[in-house]
Amino acid sequence: MKNTILMMAALSGGMAMAEENMKSNIALVIHGGAGTIKKENLSDEQEQNIKTALQQALDAGYQALADGQDATAGVIAAIKILEDSPYFNAGHGAVFTKPGKHELDASIMRGSDLDAGAVAGVAYTKNPILAAEQVMLNSPHVMLAGSGADTFSKTRGLEQVENSYFDTEFRRKAWQEVDAKTRAKQAETASSDDVLAAEFKFGTVGAVALDKNGHIAAGTSTGGMTYKAWGRVGDSPVIGAGTYADDRSCGISATGHGEFFIRYTVASDICARVRYKNIGIEQAADEVIHQELKSVGGDGGVIGLDPKGNIIMTFNTTGMYRGYKKAEKSEVLIYGDE
Ligand code: ASP
C-alpha cells in the first residue's frame, strides 16, 4: 500500500515536472517592420513609445501562451495590440493608398494542421488579424479579398470602423511626399524608390508563437505599401510568402518589399529548407534573407521559431522592430547593431 502511494506520488511528481518542462518551451517572437531604421531618425520619445508597444504585445501574447492557450491565441493577442498602436503600419496607423485611403492585409497559419486564413484589401474591419482568423475557423476558404472580406468579417461579428479610423498624421505626410514626387514626374503611380523611402520608416507587424503542446502559429498584418495602386496586394496575406507555419519545420512572419517576398516565397522557402535540407532555422533564414533576397535587391526581414523554441530575427536592412519572450529571456530591439 505504502509502496503504491509512494509510486503514485513519484509518478504525479514526474508528470508535474514533465508538464513544467513542456510549459517552459513556450515562446513568442514579434516584429513591427524592417527598413531604413536608424537611431538618428528616431527621437528618444518615438523610440520609447515603439519599445513600449512591442513590449505590451510580447507580454499579451506570452501571457496567452502561459495561460495554456494555443499558439494562434498567442499570435493574435500580440498582433491585435500592434494593430491598435499608431506606431505600426497595420490597423490604426496603416499607410495610405494612392487615392488616400487604407486597404489592409492580414494572414494567420496554424502549424499543427496547416490550416490558414487571410484577408486582402479590407477597408472597414478594425482588426484584420481577427478577420483572417475567422476565415481560417469559419469559412471553407483560405483568402477573402476586398468588400467581400469586410462583409464576411461583419457577419462574423467583428468590429467595423470608418476607413478614416486608420488615419495618422505621420502616414498622411508620407503619402503627401510620395504624391508630390509622383505628380512632379507625371507618372501613373509611384516608383519603387519613392515608395520605399516613405515605407521604410515603420512597418508591418507579425508574430510567431510556440504553445505548450509544441504547436506553432504565425501571423502577419499590414497596411501594405504607401501609395499602392489598383488593389495591390503584398506578401503579408499570401500564405507561403509573408506567413507560414508547419510544426515539422518552423513558423515565419515576414516584412519588407512584398513583391520580392511573393516571388521568392520567402516564408515557405525558409521552412522548406529546414525540413528538406535538415539545417537549422537560423541558417535557412540567413540563406534566404542574406543571399537569395539581398542579391536581387529584396529588402526586408523575417522572424521565426522552430518546435524546439529556437528563435530567429533575421533582416538585411539597417533595422527591424523586433522582440521575443521565452521562459528565461526577453528582449526588445530596433537597430541592426544591438
Ligand atoms: N511586406 C509588406 C508589403 O509589401 C510591407 C512591409 O512589410 O512593410 O505589403
Short mmCIF file of C-alpha atoms and ligand atoms in Angstrom, two decimals:
data_model
loop_
_atom_site.label_atom_id
_atom_site.label_comp_id
_atom_site.label_asym_id
_atom_site.label_seq_id
_atom_site.Cartn_x
_atom_site.Cartn_y
_atom_site.Cartn_z
CA MET A 1 0.00 0.00 0.00
CA LYS A 2 2.70 2.39 1.13
CA ASN A 3 4.75 1.50 -1.93
CA THR A 4 1.80 2.15 -4.19
CA ILE A 5 1.24 5.54 -2.60
CA LEU A 6 4.93 6.37 -2.95
CA MET A 7 4.89 5.24 -6.55
CA MET A 8 1.81 7.32 -7.32
CA ALA A 9 3.36 10.35 -5.64
CA ALA A 10 6.54 9.88 -7.66
CA LEU A 11 4.52 9.44 -10.83
CA SER A 12 2.39 12.51 -10.32
CA GLY A 13 5.52 14.46 -9.35
CA GLY A 14 7.17 13.29 -12.56
CA MET A 15 4.13 14.23 -14.57
CA ALA A 16 4.02 17.68 -12.99
CA MET A 17 7.69 18.11 -13.83
CA ALA A 18 7.13 16.97 -17.40
CA GLU A 19 4.27 19.45 -17.69
CA GLU A 20 6.50 22.20 -16.27
CA ASN A 21 9.20 21.30 -18.81
CA MET A 22 6.68 21.42 -21.62
CA LYS A 23 5.43 24.78 -20.41
CA SER A 24 8.91 26.25 -20.26
CA ASN A 25 9.11 25.69 -24.01
CA ILE A 26 6.52 28.31 -24.83
CA ALA A 27 7.98 31.14 -26.86
CA LEU A 28 6.89 34.20 -28.79
CA VAL A 29 8.71 36.37 -31.33
CA ILE A 30 7.30 39.52 -32.92
CA HIS A 31 8.22 42.21 -35.42
CA GLY A 32 6.96 45.70 -36.20
CA GLY A 33 8.56 46.11 -39.63
CA ALA A 34 12.02 46.27 -41.16
CA GLY A 35 13.68 49.04 -43.13
CA THR A 36 15.98 52.03 -43.04
CA ILE A 37 15.61 52.40 -39.31
CA LYS A 38 18.48 54.45 -37.90
CA LYS A 39 18.99 55.91 -34.45
CA GLU A 40 19.41 59.43 -35.84
CA ASN A 41 15.95 59.25 -37.46
CA LEU A 42 14.06 58.43 -34.26
CA SER A 43 13.52 60.75 -31.30
CA ASP A 44 14.01 59.29 -27.83
CA GLU A 45 10.27 59.58 -27.32
CA GLN A 46 9.44 57.71 -30.54
CA GLU A 47 11.95 55.02 -29.66
CA GLN A 48 10.47 54.64 -26.19
CA ASN A 49 6.88 54.53 -27.46
CA ILE A 50 7.72 51.89 -30.04
CA LYS A 51 9.57 49.76 -27.50
CA THR A 52 6.68 50.06 -25.05
CA ALA A 53 4.17 48.92 -27.68
CA LEU A 54 6.39 45.99 -28.67
CA GLN A 55 6.77 45.01 -25.00
CA GLN A 56 2.99 45.19 -24.45
CA ALA A 57 2.43 42.97 -27.49
CA LEU A 58 5.03 40.46 -26.26
CA ASP A 59 3.56 40.41 -22.76
CA ALA A 60 -0.02 39.91 -24.00
CA GLY A 61 0.92 37.15 -26.43
CA TYR A 62 3.16 35.39 -23.93
CA GLN A 63 0.51 35.58 -21.22
CA ALA A 64 -1.98 33.85 -23.52
CA LEU A 65 0.54 31.04 -24.04
CA ALA A 66 1.39 30.86 -20.32
CA ASP A 67 -2.34 30.58 -19.58
CA GLY A 68 -2.33 27.44 -21.69
CA GLN A 69 -3.97 28.93 -24.80
CA ASP A 70 -2.84 27.70 -28.19
CA ALA A 71 -0.26 29.29 -30.49
CA THR A 72 -2.86 31.11 -32.63
CA ALA A 73 -4.19 32.83 -29.49
CA GLY A 74 -0.66 34.00 -28.66
CA VAL A 75 -0.15 35.36 -32.17
CA ILE A 76 -3.49 37.15 -32.21
CA ALA A 77 -3.09 38.72 -28.76
CA ALA A 78 0.26 40.19 -29.81
CA ILE A 79 -0.79 41.37 -33.27
CA LYS A 80 -4.02 42.97 -32.06
CA ILE A 81 -2.02 45.29 -29.78
CA LEU A 82 0.29 46.27 -32.65
CA GLU A 83 -2.69 46.86 -34.97
CA ASP A 84 -4.25 49.18 -32.39
CA SER A 85 -0.99 51.11 -31.90
CA PRO A 86 -0.43 54.15 -34.19
CA TYR A 87 3.29 53.37 -34.48
CA PHE A 88 2.98 50.47 -36.89
CA ASN A 89 1.76 50.06 -40.44
CA ALA A 90 -1.17 47.82 -39.53
CA GLY A 91 -4.68 48.66 -38.34
CA HIS A 92 -4.70 52.20 -36.89
CA GLY A 93 -1.52 53.74 -38.33
CA ALA A 94 -1.69 51.93 -41.69
CA VAL A 95 -0.19 53.62 -44.74
CA PHE A 96 -2.32 55.47 -47.32
CA THR A 97 -3.09 54.07 -50.78
CA LYS A 98 -2.71 56.20 -53.92
CA PRO A 99 -6.30 57.53 -53.62
CA GLY A 100 -5.63 58.45 -49.97
CA LYS A 101 -7.48 55.55 -48.30
CA HIS A 102 -6.42 52.40 -46.44
CA GLU A 103 -6.57 48.79 -47.62
CA LEU A 104 -5.34 46.25 -45.11
CA ASP A 105 -3.95 42.74 -45.49
CA ALA A 106 -3.51 40.02 -42.85
CA SER A 107 -2.99 36.29 -42.53
CA ILE A 108 -2.62 33.55 -39.96
CA MET A 109 -1.45 29.96 -40.21
CA ARG A 110 -1.51 27.02 -37.84
CA GLY A 111 1.42 24.60 -37.92
CA SER A 112 -0.43 21.65 -36.42
CA ASP A 113 -2.66 21.03 -39.46
CA LEU A 114 -1.52 23.68 -41.99
CA ASP A 115 -4.89 25.40 -41.80
CA ALA A 116 -4.75 29.09 -42.67
CA GLY A 117 -6.84 32.20 -43.20
CA ALA A 118 -6.17 35.54 -44.88
CA VAL A 119 -7.83 38.78 -45.91
CA ALA A 120 -6.61 41.24 -48.53
CA GLY A 121 -7.68 44.83 -49.07
CA VAL A 122 -10.14 45.14 -46.19
CA ALA A 123 -11.17 48.75 -45.55
CA TYR A 124 -13.57 48.69 -42.60
CA THR A 125 -12.53 45.83 -40.34
CA LYS A 126 -10.86 47.28 -37.26
CA ASN A 127 -8.55 44.31 -36.64
CA PRO A 128 -7.71 42.49 -39.87
CA ILE A 129 -5.91 39.69 -37.99
CA LEU A 130 -9.25 38.74 -36.40
CA ALA A 131 -10.82 38.59 -39.87
CA ALA A 132 -8.00 36.30 -41.04
CA GLU A 133 -8.67 34.07 -38.03
CA GLN A 134 -12.38 33.94 -38.88
CA VAL A 135 -11.59 32.94 -42.46
CA MET A 136 -9.48 30.10 -41.09
CA LEU A 137 -12.00 28.95 -38.50
CA ASN A 138 -15.38 29.67 -40.06
CA SER A 139 -15.13 29.56 -43.83
CA PRO A 140 -14.24 26.89 -46.37
CA HIS A 141 -11.72 29.31 -47.92
CA VAL A 142 -8.17 30.44 -47.23
CA MET A 143 -8.26 34.01 -48.57
CA LEU A 144 -11.03 36.57 -48.96
CA ALA A 145 -10.46 39.95 -50.63
CA GLY A 146 -11.97 43.41 -50.78
CA SER A 147 -15.56 44.22 -49.85
CA GLY A 148 -16.44 40.53 -49.59
CA ALA A 149 -13.86 40.12 -46.86
CA ASP A 150 -15.29 43.10 -44.94
CA THR A 151 -18.83 41.75 -45.32
CA PHE A 152 -17.70 38.36 -44.05
CA SER A 153 -15.96 39.89 -41.03
CA LYS A 154 -19.11 41.90 -40.27
CA THR A 155 -21.28 38.78 -40.40
CA ARG A 156 -18.80 37.13 -38.01
CA GLY A 157 -19.48 39.98 -35.57
CA LEU A 158 -16.11 41.72 -35.86
CA GLU A 159 -15.91 45.44 -35.11
CA GLN A 160 -16.27 47.69 -38.16
CA VAL A 161 -14.91 51.25 -38.38
CA GLU A 162 -14.86 54.18 -40.80
CA ASN A 163 -11.86 53.99 -43.14
CA SER A 164 -10.57 57.25 -41.57
CA TYR A 165 -10.12 55.38 -38.26
CA PHE A 166 -6.83 54.08 -39.72
CA ASP A 167 -5.52 57.65 -40.43
CA THR A 168 -2.50 59.10 -38.66
CA GLU A 169 -0.78 62.41 -39.44
CA PHE A 170 2.59 60.74 -39.82
CA ARG A 171 1.30 58.41 -42.55
CA ARG A 172 -0.60 61.20 -44.27
CA LYS A 173 2.63 63.20 -44.54
CA ALA A 174 4.46 60.21 -46.05
CA TRP A 175 1.61 59.83 -48.58
CA GLN A 176 1.74 63.56 -49.45
CA GLU A 177 5.50 63.34 -50.07
CA VAL A 178 5.12 60.42 -52.47
CA ASP A 179 2.09 62.05 -54.10
CA ALA A 180 4.05 65.25 -54.79
CA LYS A 181 7.01 63.33 -56.26
CA THR A 182 4.74 61.17 -58.43
CA ARG A 183 2.77 64.15 -59.76
CA ALA A 184 6.00 66.03 -60.49
CA LYS A 185 7.12 63.10 -62.63
CA GLN A 186 3.64 62.90 -64.21
CA ALA A 187 3.75 59.16 -63.52
CA GLU A 188 0.68 56.96 -63.24
CA THR A 189 1.88 55.53 -59.95
CA ALA A 190 4.83 55.94 -57.61
CA SER A 191 8.27 54.49 -58.34
CA SER A 192 9.57 51.74 -56.06
CA ASP A 193 12.27 54.08 -54.75
CA ASP A 194 9.79 56.75 -53.74
CA VAL A 195 7.53 54.20 -52.08
CA LEU A 196 10.40 52.56 -50.24
CA ALA A 197 11.69 55.92 -48.99
CA ALA A 198 8.30 56.54 -47.39
CA GLU A 199 7.54 52.99 -46.42
CA PHE A 200 10.75 52.03 -44.73
CA LYS A 201 10.28 54.10 -41.64
CA PHE A 202 7.75 52.00 -39.76
CA GLY A 203 6.26 48.78 -40.96
CA THR A 204 4.16 45.74 -40.99
CA VAL A 205 3.63 43.66 -37.85
CA GLY A 206 3.88 39.93 -37.23
CA ALA A 207 4.13 37.27 -34.57
CA VAL A 208 5.15 33.62 -34.34
CA ALA A 209 4.29 31.53 -31.28
CA LEU A 210 5.08 28.11 -29.83
CA ASP A 211 2.49 26.81 -27.39
CA LYS A 212 2.81 24.36 -24.50
CA ASN A 213 1.76 21.46 -26.73
CA GLY A 214 4.61 22.18 -29.13
CA HIS A 215 2.39 23.68 -31.85
CA ILE A 216 3.47 26.67 -33.91
CA ALA A 217 1.38 29.51 -35.39
CA ALA A 218 2.40 32.56 -37.41
CA GLY A 219 0.54 35.72 -38.38
CA THR A 220 1.20 38.98 -40.21
CA SER A 221 -0.80 42.21 -40.61
CA THR A 222 -0.11 45.31 -42.71
CA GLY A 223 -1.43 48.38 -44.48
CA GLY A 224 0.81 47.36 -47.39
CA MET A 225 2.98 49.96 -49.09
CA THR A 226 2.47 53.72 -49.23
CA TYR A 227 0.75 54.91 -52.43
CA LYS A 228 -0.09 51.39 -53.57
CA ALA A 229 -2.46 51.42 -56.51
CA TRP A 230 -5.08 49.30 -58.30
CA GLY A 231 -5.88 46.98 -55.40
CA ARG A 232 -2.25 46.00 -54.92
CA VAL A 233 -1.82 43.04 -52.57
CA GLY A 234 1.54 42.39 -50.93
CA ASP A 235 3.10 39.32 -49.40
CA SER A 236 1.60 39.64 -45.92
CA PRO A 237 -1.72 37.87 -46.68
CA VAL A 238 -0.11 35.39 -49.07
CA ILE A 239 0.43 32.08 -47.32
CA GLY A 240 3.97 30.93 -48.11
CA ALA A 241 5.21 34.45 -48.89
CA GLY A 242 4.61 36.62 -45.81
CA THR A 243 3.41 33.94 -43.40
CA TYR A 244 3.99 30.22 -42.97
CA ALA A 245 3.75 27.69 -40.13
CA ASP A 246 4.42 23.98 -40.11
CA ASP A 247 5.11 22.03 -36.90
CA ARG A 248 7.51 19.83 -38.91
CA SER A 249 9.86 22.72 -39.60
CA CYS A 250 9.14 26.26 -38.39
CA GLY A 251 6.90 29.31 -38.34
CA ILE A 252 7.79 32.54 -40.14
CA SER A 253 6.36 36.06 -40.45
CA ALA A 254 7.97 38.42 -42.95
CA THR A 255 8.26 42.15 -43.54
CA GLY A 256 9.81 44.01 -46.42
CA HIS A 257 9.34 44.74 -50.09
CA GLY A 258 6.39 42.44 -50.68
CA GLU A 259 6.82 41.91 -54.40
CA PHE A 260 10.15 40.14 -53.73
CA PHE A 261 8.75 38.14 -50.84
CA ILE A 262 5.95 36.85 -53.07
CA ARG A 263 8.24 35.93 -55.96
CA TYR A 264 10.73 34.18 -53.67
CA THR A 265 8.01 32.56 -51.49
CA VAL A 266 10.19 33.59 -48.58
CA ALA A 267 8.31 32.20 -45.58
CA SER A 268 7.70 28.74 -47.01
CA ASP A 269 11.17 28.60 -48.57
CA ILE A 270 12.79 29.03 -45.14
CA CYS A 271 10.59 26.29 -43.66
CA ALA A 272 11.23 24.01 -46.65
CA ARG A 273 14.99 24.41 -46.22
CA VAL A 274 14.69 23.44 -42.56
CA ARG A 275 12.59 20.41 -43.45
CA TYR A 276 14.36 19.06 -46.52
CA LYS A 277 17.96 20.20 -46.04
CA ASN A 278 17.85 19.30 -42.37
CA ILE A 279 19.53 22.57 -41.39
CA GLY A 280 18.77 24.93 -38.51
CA ILE A 281 16.23 27.71 -38.83
CA GLU A 282 18.99 30.33 -38.46
CA GLN A 283 20.99 29.00 -41.41
CA ALA A 284 17.83 28.67 -43.51
CA ALA A 285 16.80 32.27 -42.81
CA ASP A 286 20.35 33.53 -43.50
CA GLU A 287 20.41 31.75 -46.87
CA VAL A 288 17.10 33.26 -47.95
CA ILE A 289 17.37 36.78 -46.50
CA HIS A 290 21.10 37.50 -46.84
CA GLN A 291 21.83 35.53 -50.01
CA GLU A 292 18.77 34.96 -52.21
CA LEU A 293 16.93 38.18 -51.44
CA LYS A 294 19.86 40.51 -50.91
CA SER A 295 21.41 39.57 -54.24
CA VAL A 296 18.29 40.72 -56.12
CA GLY A 297 17.61 43.84 -54.03
CA GLY A 298 14.79 42.40 -51.93
CA ASP A 299 14.90 44.42 -48.71
CA GLY A 300 13.36 43.14 -45.51
CA GLY A 301 13.45 40.52 -42.82
CA VAL A 302 11.74 37.68 -41.02
CA ILE A 303 11.06 36.47 -37.52
CA GLY A 304 10.53 32.83 -36.76
CA LEU A 305 10.89 29.89 -34.43
CA ASP A 306 11.13 26.11 -34.62
CA PRO A 307 9.42 23.43 -32.49
CA LYS A 308 12.34 23.48 -30.03
CA GLY A 309 11.83 27.19 -29.40
CA ASN A 310 14.92 28.36 -31.32
CA ILE A 311 14.19 31.94 -32.33
CA ILE A 312 15.43 33.96 -35.30
CA MET A 313 15.11 37.65 -36.15
CA THR A 314 16.95 38.00 -39.46
CA PHE A 315 16.98 41.10 -41.70
CA ASN A 316 19.08 42.65 -44.45
CA THR A 317 18.03 46.25 -43.70
CA THR A 318 19.53 48.66 -41.16
CA GLY A 319 16.91 47.82 -38.57
CA MET A 320 13.83 45.82 -37.68
CA TYR A 321 11.46 46.47 -34.79
CA ARG A 322 11.50 43.17 -33.02
CA GLY A 323 11.36 41.26 -29.77
CA TYR A 324 10.98 37.83 -28.24
CA LYS A 325 10.00 36.26 -24.96
CA LYS A 326 10.92 32.82 -23.65
CA ALA A 327 10.92 31.44 -20.12
CA GLU A 328 14.46 32.50 -19.44
CA LYS A 329 14.85 35.64 -21.54
CA SER A 330 13.06 38.54 -23.18
CA GLU A 331 14.37 41.36 -25.38
CA VAL A 332 13.02 44.24 -27.48
CA LEU A 333 15.36 45.61 -30.16
CA ILE A 334 15.28 48.11 -33.01
CA TYR A 335 18.61 48.64 -34.75
CA GLY A 336 20.85 46.21 -36.56
CA ASP A 337 23.91 46.67 -34.40
CA GLU A 338 22.35 45.90 -30.99
N1 ASP B 1 5.57 43.40 -46.78
C1 ASP B 1 4.61 44.47 -46.76
C2 ASP B 1 4.00 44.61 -48.14
O1 ASP B 1 4.71 44.52 -49.12
C3 ASP B 1 5.20 45.78 -46.35
C4 ASP B 1 6.10 45.77 -45.15
O2 ASP B 1 6.46 44.72 -44.66
O3 ASP B 1 6.49 46.85 -44.67
O4 ASP B 1 2.83 44.87 -48.23
#
